[in-house]
């Protein structure tokens, strides 16, 4: 399958037809001027049964909740406040009305948390698998939306939560199924996979404090997202392996497995971003005042738009989907 | 399949969580306040291969163009100016990259006409039929969006174009296929089915002139949409059969067939609405100045929210999907 936006990624803001369109094409969200004080942010994501979710790892409630969460996380990564959502579902006859209704209930639970309104949608029948498309609309202070291309040499790289939990949880679900027996620690991992909570408040701290920096969510894994920051900002990133926040529930897995999930697992809907080194302590303080995690995991340097993992005195080039052991840094 | 919005149609604006949300839930579009001067309008529609379109009646280019047109027509029915669109496609492996690209080209052709920007989307793979979800965003003068519930007794009912052409064109396509031979008149009908042009300018006349009145597009057929106006406005509507504008290319069909297509065919993306009787001449003049059609086809009365067809001294109750010969008016 071609990449998302394959057909439109070559459109730059300068080529847009609407003067109010600002930026964001090629990111997971678009930004346009709504008023003299605010910009609107809009994102859309599609989940297909059997491709993006499986009924043996997510309940209908969780399919809905996660479907909305994925989109809200795209808003969070811009620093936007979620406002509205629209839901389009193509549904096969194998789904009951009640199961379908439960998908909406899952979305509603998350939406209530952010005071989001469901303002539209379309429900149609299909002979194929269930296809769930969610559109979300948010708002951010004029000119203050966060993008991937704002990292500069000298910045520190941070994440706003543990990484790898979702992948570890998925592995457990695939091993034992929805009805399997799980320890409390395992349930914690599974919950992160099934019902992730987007880091909306985290993004808003950065917007409200007017810090310059790049921002993204970790939907496709730390390695992939760090590479996107490096490419968009045209800088080089070094990730310090021993600084990656690995949750206690993952401690008993061997180090190799931990790193694999943390770097390449994806679906951890925490944020990854950069801030100037001299601002990092202040940002950390603001996160801590709200009881939120802020973990520095590396730094930004001038250089080719590559990502390196510094781990146990070894430096590896980190591709989006894996290590490259042969291409040492230099 | 349950109706669109089945799960949310009971939400009223008073129950919304966002103070900036105005109206439109339950319509095909939602309206929210964007600034002190403008309201934002957003719509989403989904087309499934084999359910909403067939490859033996539409080319990939036309699937794209019509997919966007359907949504732009929802904006037109609010009087909004189209600005942006987002495209989400779940695509099976039976579609080539080139065909997929051609869908986008079809949308782009229509979008260029309105200066709309493609600002996002998602392209994913599926084992099922192609599912195309389009989200459109438009803008309208603050407080001036048109709704279905603004009809009043004494209004005249109008349409902004010929009705029944799309259904007649579809019948021809189903009979002879995409590669069939068609007369010029037949090609005109087919074009209306394959590449409808939404009536954006028509809706804007009503908004800019600040006329009070109900408005809708004829996507589901005159009978269905008139019933929606009657229900939303709690008034009674009489359609005068001899005033329905039937295009010359349909003249050779028998009267019964003409009426069937005009009333129940659907996918004529013209507008249907009401204006106060004393304003109708002025509105007609404004339409004519722009070379646009404005045809009065009936009138609004106090009474139960029903729709009647007055045809050859006979009055029939018009249901959304058919006549009711037994339930005479009175």
XYZ file of C-alpha atoms in Angstrom:
660
model
C 0.000 0.000 0.000
C 1.340 3.444 -0.811
C 1.989 5.893 1.982
C -0.722 8.076 3.362
C -1.006 11.275 1.304
C 0.891 9.601 -1.511
C -1.038 11.617 -4.015
C -0.893 14.964 -2.330
C 2.338 15.074 -0.377
C 3.939 17.173 -3.080
C 1.549 20.058 -2.484
C 3.185 22.842 -0.508
C 1.327 25.620 1.307
C 2.484 28.105 -1.319
C 0.514 26.226 -3.948
C -2.759 26.257 -2.057
C -5.752 28.068 -3.469
C -7.314 29.273 -0.234
C -5.417 32.162 1.357
C -6.541 31.022 4.794
C -4.766 27.682 4.453
C -1.604 27.786 6.485
C 0.273 24.548 6.723
C 0.087 20.985 7.751
C -0.354 19.230 4.437
C 1.799 16.145 4.560
C 1.521 16.061 8.340
C -1.380 14.101 9.782
C -3.358 17.304 10.124
C -4.128 20.460 8.209
C -4.299 23.937 9.700
C -6.318 26.850 8.374
C -7.125 30.287 9.727
C -10.507 30.339 11.426
C -10.516 33.825 12.935
C -8.178 36.616 13.989
C -7.341 34.734 17.170
C -7.554 31.073 16.237
C -6.528 28.455 13.711
C -8.619 25.369 12.942
C -6.953 21.951 12.803
C -8.558 19.003 11.008
C -7.471 15.350 10.756
C -8.962 12.186 9.300
C -8.002 8.547 9.830
C -9.446 5.283 8.579
C -9.346 1.889 10.297
C -10.203 -1.293 8.396
C -11.221 -4.496 10.185
C -8.521 -7.113 9.700
C -5.951 -4.480 8.682
C -5.920 -1.874 11.478
C -7.833 -3.733 14.153
C -8.941 -7.259 14.911
C -11.979 -8.363 16.803
C -9.894 -10.880 18.727
C -7.819 -8.090 20.308
C -10.314 -5.203 20.610
C -13.969 -5.148 21.690
C -16.414 -3.011 19.660
C -16.305 -0.431 22.471
C -12.519 -0.301 22.227
C -12.593 -0.114 18.418
C -14.654 3.060 18.735
C -12.661 4.539 21.580
C -9.334 3.862 19.894
C -10.600 5.032 16.509
C -11.347 8.427 17.985
C -8.190 8.419 20.140
C -5.939 7.989 17.096
C -7.400 11.150 15.587
C -7.403 13.149 18.800
C -3.737 12.231 19.157
C -3.083 13.920 15.799
C -4.696 17.063 17.244
C -2.618 16.677 20.426
C 0.538 16.548 18.311
C -0.328 20.011 16.945
C -1.140 21.349 20.404
C -4.795 21.780 19.423
C -7.883 21.583 21.623
C -10.322 18.909 20.333
C -13.813 20.278 19.578
C -15.816 18.117 17.160
C -15.803 14.750 15.425
C -17.604 13.127 12.497
C -17.922 9.375 12.066
C -18.345 7.477 8.839
C -18.843 3.704 9.030
C -19.205 1.151 6.252
C -20.594 -1.856 8.083
C -21.103 -5.462 6.941
C -24.203 -7.446 7.885
C -22.123 -9.638 10.225
C -22.142 -6.758 12.743
C -25.251 -6.428 14.884
C -26.957 -3.078 15.522
C -25.932 -3.417 19.155
C -22.259 -3.953 18.335
C -22.395 -0.959 16.009
C -24.014 1.125 18.721
C -21.249 0.038 21.096
C -18.609 1.443 18.725
C -20.308 4.842 19.108
C -20.432 4.411 22.887
C -16.671 3.852 22.931
C -16.118 7.053 20.997
C -18.567 8.903 23.192
C -16.686 7.934 26.354
C -13.473 9.469 25.056
C -15.304 12.451 23.538
C -16.970 13.259 26.874
C -13.553 13.532 28.448
C -12.669 16.362 26.049
C -16.179 17.850 25.735
C -16.150 16.946 22.042
C -19.433 16.908 20.099
C -20.312 14.301 17.484
C -21.535 16.601 14.709
C -22.065 14.364 11.710
C -21.292 11.242 9.798
C -22.574 8.607 7.492
C -23.535 4.990 8.103
C -23.604 2.760 5.032
C -23.635 -0.965 4.343
C -20.824 -2.929 2.708
C -20.099 -6.497 1.658
C -16.534 -6.090 2.868
C -14.913 -5.612 6.253
C -15.986 -2.792 8.574
C -14.349 0.524 7.621
C -14.335 3.264 10.261
C -13.371 6.794 9.224
C -13.155 9.482 11.882
C -12.685 13.189 11.172
C -11.752 15.466 14.073
C -11.692 19.240 14.258
C -9.757 21.191 16.844
C -8.595 24.723 17.476
C -5.312 26.293 18.469
C -4.043 29.811 19.177
C -3.373 31.619 15.920
C 0.062 30.765 14.576
C 0.937 28.483 17.497
C 0.205 25.021 16.092
C 3.166 22.654 16.474
C 4.798 21.004 13.453
C 7.465 18.429 12.685
C 9.798 20.871 11.010
C 10.671 23.065 14.002
C 13.589 21.076 15.467
C 16.979 22.816 15.584
C 20.516 21.683 16.387
C 21.009 22.037 20.133
C 17.445 20.969 20.975
C 16.785 18.096 23.328
C 14.496 15.249 22.215
C 11.731 14.246 24.609
C 8.769 11.902 24.924
C 5.724 12.492 27.140
C 5.179 8.900 28.289
C 6.378 5.307 28.291
C 7.096 3.759 24.922
C 6.595 0.160 23.802
C 3.663 -0.621 26.074
C 1.111 -0.853 23.264
C 3.214 -3.329 21.273
C 3.872 -5.399 24.384
C 0.136 -5.415 25.111
C -0.678 -6.471 21.563
C 1.801 -9.359 21.797
C 0.020 -10.576 24.936
C -3.396 -10.297 23.277
C -2.248 -12.185 20.201
C -0.833 -14.897 22.482
C -3.838 -15.353 24.789
C -6.809 -13.617 23.191
C -9.353 -11.166 24.571
C -10.560 -13.667 27.168
C -7.115 -14.781 28.310
C -5.882 -14.470 31.879
C -3.475 -11.643 32.527
C -1.535 -10.404 35.560
C -2.105 -6.824 36.736
C 1.110 -5.722 35.042
C 0.011 -7.408 31.817
C -3.412 -5.784 32.039
C -1.661 -2.442 32.221
C 0.120 -3.144 28.931
C -3.023 -4.452 27.263
C -5.015 -1.415 28.345
C -2.438 0.814 26.677
C -3.000 -1.062 23.428
C -6.779 -1.204 23.664
C -7.698 2.154 25.160
C -4.885 4.651 24.654
C -5.458 8.157 26.019
C -4.102 10.864 23.718
C -1.735 13.428 25.233
C -3.851 16.514 24.626
C -2.814 18.392 27.777
C 0.857 17.766 26.978
C 0.607 19.428 23.572
C -1.270 22.372 25.023
C 1.468 23.101 27.573
C 3.894 23.615 24.693
C 1.447 25.819 22.783
C 0.431 27.938 25.758
C 4.036 28.479 26.812
C 4.927 29.517 23.263
C 8.012 27.282 23.158
C 9.608 26.785 19.780
C 10.043 23.088 19.007
C 9.018 20.183 16.809
C 6.203 17.877 17.837
C 4.646 14.617 16.674
C 2.813 11.685 18.197
C 4.406 8.244 18.454
C 1.696 6.464 16.461
C 4.212 4.719 14.175
C 6.942 4.128 16.772
C 9.799 6.260 18.118
C 12.189 5.330 15.288
C 9.712 6.206 12.569
C 8.550 9.464 14.145
C 12.074 10.603 15.019
C 13.013 10.048 11.375
C 10.049 12.185 10.346
C 11.176 14.980 12.671
C 14.728 14.701 11.264
C 13.510 14.813 7.654
C 11.028 17.633 8.160
C 13.513 19.748 10.147
C 16.588 18.685 8.158
C 18.607 17.892 11.261
C 20.205 14.820 12.811
C 18.817 13.120 15.926
C 20.606 10.960 18.487
C 18.455 8.767 20.737
C 20.124 7.573 23.938
C 18.915 4.014 24.403
C 19.301 4.005 28.191
C 17.015 7.054 28.487
C 13.994 5.517 26.760
C 11.282 5.284 29.423
C 10.430 1.593 29.738
C 7.491 0.866 32.008
C 7.936 -1.423 34.993
C 5.406 -3.855 33.497
C 7.921 -4.463 30.683
C 10.994 -4.897 32.892
C 10.971 -8.708 32.842
C 11.299 -8.853 29.053
C 14.856 -9.037 27.744
C 16.473 -5.756 26.729
C 16.345 -6.543 23.021
C 12.577 -7.068 23.138
C 12.076 -3.878 25.161
C 14.030 -1.843 22.621
C 12.225 -3.433 19.678
C 8.817 -2.521 21.113
C 9.921 0.926 22.295
C 11.515 1.906 18.989
C 9.431 0.080 16.384
C 6.236 -1.006 18.131
C 4.066 2.020 17.472
C 0.587 2.901 18.696
C 1.974 4.520 21.833
C -0.072 7.683 21.637
C 2.447 9.744 23.601
C 4.128 12.774 22.045
C 7.703 13.063 20.811
C 9.260 16.457 20.301
C 12.158 18.801 20.766
C 12.799 21.938 22.831
C 15.830 24.198 23.112
C 18.258 22.816 25.693
C 18.066 25.976 27.818
C 14.268 25.752 27.996
C 14.057 22.067 28.873
C 14.092 22.491 32.664
C 11.263 25.036 32.516
C 9.180 22.769 30.258
C 9.802 19.796 32.527
C 8.652 21.880 35.489
C 5.418 22.825 33.723
C 4.753 19.179 32.879
C 5.489 18.099 36.445
C 3.173 20.758 37.875
C 0.356 19.049 35.983
C 1.565 15.594 37.001
C 2.655 14.784 33.443
C 5.743 12.900 32.253
C 8.511 14.646 30.351
C 11.511 12.451 29.560
C 14.536 13.634 27.608
C 15.656 10.709 25.415
C 18.240 12.326 23.151
C 19.372 15.421 21.318
C 19.427 17.207 17.973
C 22.582 17.926 15.954
C 23.401 19.538 12.670
C 23.828 16.981 9.916
C 22.070 14.758 7.448
C 18.416 14.031 8.356
C 19.194 10.717 10.039
C 18.420 9.161 13.404
C 21.023 7.314 15.479
C 20.629 5.076 18.489
C 23.396 5.347 21.023
C 23.238 2.162 23.081
C 25.950 0.570 25.238
C 28.803 2.419 23.499
C 27.455 1.292 20.162
C 25.926 3.720 17.670
C 23.454 2.345 15.137
C 21.642 4.116 12.365
C 17.959 3.876 13.103
C 15.701 3.448 10.085
C 11.947 3.869 10.360
C 11.383 0.136 10.527
C 14.608 -1.259 11.921
C 18.306 -0.991 12.734
C 21.034 -0.717 10.195
C 23.975 -2.459 11.858
C 26.309 -1.950 8.952
C 26.072 1.738 8.418
C 27.920 3.193 11.379
C 27.646 6.849 12.072
C 30.363 9.185 11.027
C -29.396 -0.395 6.919
C -30.375 2.189 9.476
C -30.653 5.794 8.429
C -27.701 8.082 8.404
C -27.199 9.621 11.841
C -29.397 6.917 13.354
C -27.348 7.039 16.511
C -27.081 10.762 16.876
C -30.207 12.251 15.378
C -31.686 12.753 18.814
C -28.999 15.208 19.842
C -30.271 18.775 19.799
C -28.085 21.880 19.747
C -29.023 22.635 23.351
C -27.354 19.406 24.446
C -24.056 20.127 22.741
C -20.936 20.550 24.819
C -19.172 23.151 22.703
C -20.726 26.609 23.007
C -19.636 27.429 19.461
C -21.758 24.622 17.969
C -24.827 26.145 16.420
C -27.021 23.791 14.504
C -27.141 21.309 11.714
C -26.955 18.010 13.553
C -29.377 15.693 11.818
C -29.005 17.649 8.589
C -26.280 16.470 6.249
C -23.991 19.155 7.623
C -22.976 20.690 10.922
C -22.408 24.367 11.548
C -20.170 25.878 14.178
C -18.991 29.396 14.866
C -15.570 30.046 13.395
C -15.169 33.763 14.014
C -17.184 36.892 14.712
C -18.112 37.110 11.042
C -18.286 33.537 9.836
C -19.642 30.089 10.570
C -17.901 26.891 9.486
C -19.891 24.130 7.788
C -18.640 20.541 7.663
C -20.085 17.463 5.915
C -18.964 13.881 5.396
C -20.265 11.232 2.998
C -19.198 7.700 2.231
C -19.574 5.800 -1.059
C -19.103 2.023 -1.200
C -18.356 0.221 -4.466
C -21.317 -1.963 -5.385
C -23.644 -0.051 -3.036
C -23.336 3.639 -3.979
C -21.537 3.338 -7.283
C -20.736 0.697 -9.867
C -17.776 0.493 -12.146
C -20.047 -0.353 -15.071
C -21.776 3.043 -14.811
C -19.011 5.365 -13.577
C -15.340 5.629 -14.573
C -12.753 6.061 -11.782
C -12.513 9.745 -12.753
C -16.277 10.114 -12.355
C -16.299 8.206 -9.058
C -13.921 10.814 -7.673
C -15.669 13.794 -9.192
C -19.105 12.648 -8.039
C -17.833 11.644 -4.598
C -16.707 15.210 -4.022
C -19.785 16.697 -5.754
C -22.147 14.911 -3.364
C -20.433 16.588 -0.426
C -20.129 19.997 -2.054
C -23.858 19.778 -2.731
C -24.434 19.433 1.025
C -22.489 22.679 1.475
C -24.498 24.289 -1.348
C -27.715 23.345 0.448
C -26.550 25.408 3.444
C -25.517 28.318 1.251
C -21.860 27.787 2.201
C -18.741 28.502 0.147
C -16.612 25.338 -0.289
C -13.035 25.713 0.986
C -11.338 22.408 1.777
C -11.737 18.664 1.407
C -10.192 15.543 2.927
C -10.255 12.136 1.259
C -10.121 8.770 2.930
C -9.988 5.680 0.724
C -9.975 2.006 1.675
C -8.837 0.349 -1.542
C -8.741 -3.334 -2.555
C -5.818 -4.801 -4.516
C -8.026 -5.144 -7.604
C -7.654 -1.396 -8.156
C -4.452 -0.270 -9.873
C -2.422 2.694 -8.644
C -3.354 4.488 -11.855
C -7.081 3.971 -11.342
C -6.733 5.188 -7.768
C -4.822 8.228 -8.959
C -7.602 8.892 -11.475
C -10.166 9.066 -8.653
C -8.131 11.929 -7.184
C -7.923 13.606 -10.589
C -11.713 13.544 -10.828
C -12.013 15.231 -7.453
C -9.333 17.703 -8.355
C -11.192 18.809 -11.484
C -14.282 19.711 -9.475
C -12.213 21.198 -6.630
C -10.362 23.499 -9.032
C -13.684 24.929 -10.120
C -14.361 26.069 -6.540
C -10.741 26.790 -5.574
C -10.960 24.049 -2.962
C -7.768 22.625 -1.445
C -7.249 18.948 -0.703
C -5.880 19.227 2.836
C -5.644 15.694 4.112
C -6.798 12.144 4.080
C -5.851 8.553 4.562
C -5.239 5.769 2.050
C -5.481 2.237 3.429
C -5.847 -1.240 2.001
C -8.884 -3.479 2.381
C -9.986 -6.970 1.353
C -13.466 -5.614 0.656
C -14.932 -3.194 -1.878
C -13.506 0.291 -2.334
C -14.826 2.710 0.304
C -14.478 6.430 -0.428
C -15.115 8.909 2.385
C -14.981 12.612 1.613
C -15.103 15.357 4.230
C -15.707 18.931 3.068
C -15.386 22.187 4.956
C -17.050 25.415 3.904
C -17.830 28.811 5.305
C -20.930 30.988 5.431
C -21.825 34.437 6.789
C -22.406 34.260 10.536
C -25.950 33.150 11.294
C -26.955 32.912 7.625
C -26.609 29.178 6.914
C -29.781 27.699 5.389
C -31.663 24.857 7.074
C -34.586 22.538 6.398
C -36.707 23.903 9.202
C -37.266 27.444 7.901
C -40.333 26.855 5.682
C -43.538 28.704 6.625
C -47.136 28.544 5.433
C -47.484 30.909 2.486
C -44.016 30.119 1.102
C -43.563 28.944 -2.440
C -41.599 25.736 -3.116
C -38.870 25.914 -5.747
C -36.138 23.851 -7.369
C -33.021 25.250 -9.011
C -32.795 22.817 -11.934
C -34.334 19.932 -13.848
C -35.299 16.882 -11.823
C -35.191 13.227 -12.853
C -32.281 13.521 -15.259
C -29.844 11.567 -13.103
C -32.239 8.611 -12.702
C -33.007 8.638 -16.431
C -29.272 8.662 -17.163
C -28.663 5.768 -14.773
C -31.397 3.735 -16.460
C -29.654 4.245 -19.802
C -26.278 3.246 -18.365
C -27.693 0.108 -16.774
C -29.298 -0.767 -20.106
C -26.294 -0.212 -22.392
C -23.221 0.059 -20.179
C -20.417 2.610 -20.084
C -19.368 1.806 -23.653
C -22.877 1.841 -25.123
C -23.957 4.164 -27.907
C -26.057 7.127 -26.860
C -27.776 9.991 -28.673
C -26.815 13.560 -27.741
C -29.957 13.879 -25.622
C -29.135 10.627 -23.874
C -25.571 11.755 -23.293
C -26.973 14.820 -21.558
C -28.925 12.620 -19.125
C -25.972 10.324 -18.540
C -23.651 13.240 -17.844
C -26.061 14.457 -15.168
C -25.773 11.067 -13.460
C -22.027 10.706 -13.876
C -20.736 14.221 -13.338
C -23.308 16.313 -11.487
C -22.339 19.927 -10.751
C -23.492 21.069 -7.313
C -25.549 24.267 -7.120
C -23.166 26.307 -5.011
C -23.919 29.683 -6.598
C -27.654 29.103 -6.149
C -27.352 28.620 -2.405
C -25.140 31.671 -2.091
C -27.727 33.935 -3.730
C -30.167 33.047 -0.973
C -27.572 33.602 1.747
C -26.283 36.878 0.357
C -29.789 38.252 -0.112
C -30.664 37.293 3.459
C -33.949 35.659 2.425
C -35.681 33.561 5.037
C -36.510 30.111 3.694
C -35.840 26.394 3.943
C -33.221 24.739 1.739
C -32.023 21.248 0.904
C -30.442 19.435 -2.018
C -32.368 16.863 -4.041
C -29.891 14.031 -3.409
C -32.635 11.587 -2.366
C -35.326 12.763 -4.785
C -37.928 15.555 -4.684
C -40.481 13.481 -2.743
C -38.007 12.502 -0.046
C -36.489 15.961 0.349
C -39.867 17.727 0.347
C -40.956 15.384 3.132
C -37.824 16.324 5.062
C -38.614 20.020 4.661
C -42.199 19.369 5.805
C -41.078 17.383 8.840
C -38.318 19.772 9.863
C -40.530 22.865 9.417
C -43.758 21.203 10.618
C -45.758 22.416 7.635
C -47.596 20.831 4.715
C -46.294 20.982 1.144
C -48.212 20.736 -2.144
C -46.222 19.915 -5.276
C -47.900 20.809 -8.552
C -47.032 17.996 -10.918
C -47.312 20.065 -14.071
C -44.731 22.555 -12.763
C -41.939 20.024 -12.219
C -39.188 21.012 -14.663
C -38.683 18.013 -16.941
C -35.758 18.365 -19.318
C -36.339 18.107 -23.044
C -34.112 15.024 -23.204
C -36.745 13.240 -21.103
C -39.790 14.381 -23.088
C -40.139 11.164 -25.100
C -40.583 9.018 -22.011
C -44.178 8.521 -20.892
C -45.495 10.857 -18.216
C -45.556 8.185 -15.527
C -41.860 7.429 -16.018
C -40.994 11.140 -16.022
C -42.802 11.645 -12.727
C -41.243 8.554 -11.184
C -37.732 9.750 -11.991
C -38.454 13.377 -11.081
C -40.026 12.547 -7.719
C -38.229 9.421 -6.580
C -35.091 9.143 -8.717
C -32.662 11.091 -6.609
C -29.080 12.165 -7.246
C -30.224 15.347 -8.971
C -27.884 17.692 -7.164
C -30.111 20.719 -7.617
C -31.532 22.573 -4.625
C -35.096 22.492 -3.317
C -36.338 25.203 -0.996
C -38.983 27.699 -0.026
C -39.259 31.503 -0.051
C -42.039 33.838 1.028
C -44.517 34.333 -1.825
C -43.951 38.099 -1.898
C -40.179 37.625 -2.274
C -40.300 35.010 -5.014
C -40.165 37.429 -7.947
C -37.116 39.190 -6.537
C -35.353 35.863 -5.932
C -36.205 34.679 -9.422
C -34.766 37.915 -10.806
C -31.509 37.417 -8.905
C -31.229 33.855 -10.205
C -31.956 34.954 -13.754
C -29.353 37.716 -13.562
C -26.777 34.997 -12.989
C -28.270 32.787 -15.701
C -29.539 30.293 -13.131
C -32.821 28.370 -13.072
C -35.477 29.072 -10.435
C -38.691 27.093 -10.883
C -41.646 27.328 -8.516
C -43.102 23.800 -8.210
C -45.590 24.177 -5.367
C -46.480 25.888 -2.128
C -46.456 25.564 1.649
C -49.577 25.369 3.818
C -50.326 25.023 7.487
C -51.065 21.445 8.443
C -49.615 18.060 9.235
C -46.044 17.613 7.958
C -47.097 15.825 4.790
C -46.360 16.262 1.104
C -49.071 16.087 -1.577
C -48.820 15.825 -5.328
C -51.479 17.703 -7.237
C -51.562 16.141 -10.701
C -54.366 16.257 -13.296
C -57.080 17.119 -10.758
C -55.927 14.240 -8.584
C -54.232 14.776 -5.231
C -51.992 12.030 -3.922
C -50.090 11.819 -0.691
C -46.432 11.642 -1.532
C -44.314 9.426 0.702
C -40.519 9.567 0.612
C -40.319 6.487 -1.551
C -43.625 6.376 -3.420
C -47.249 7.422 -3.854
C -50.022 6.518 -1.509
C -53.063 6.255 -3.765
C -55.412 5.306 -0.972
C -54.816 8.064 1.457
C -56.438 11.071 -0.180
C -55.845 14.460 1.197
C -58.360 16.093 3.462
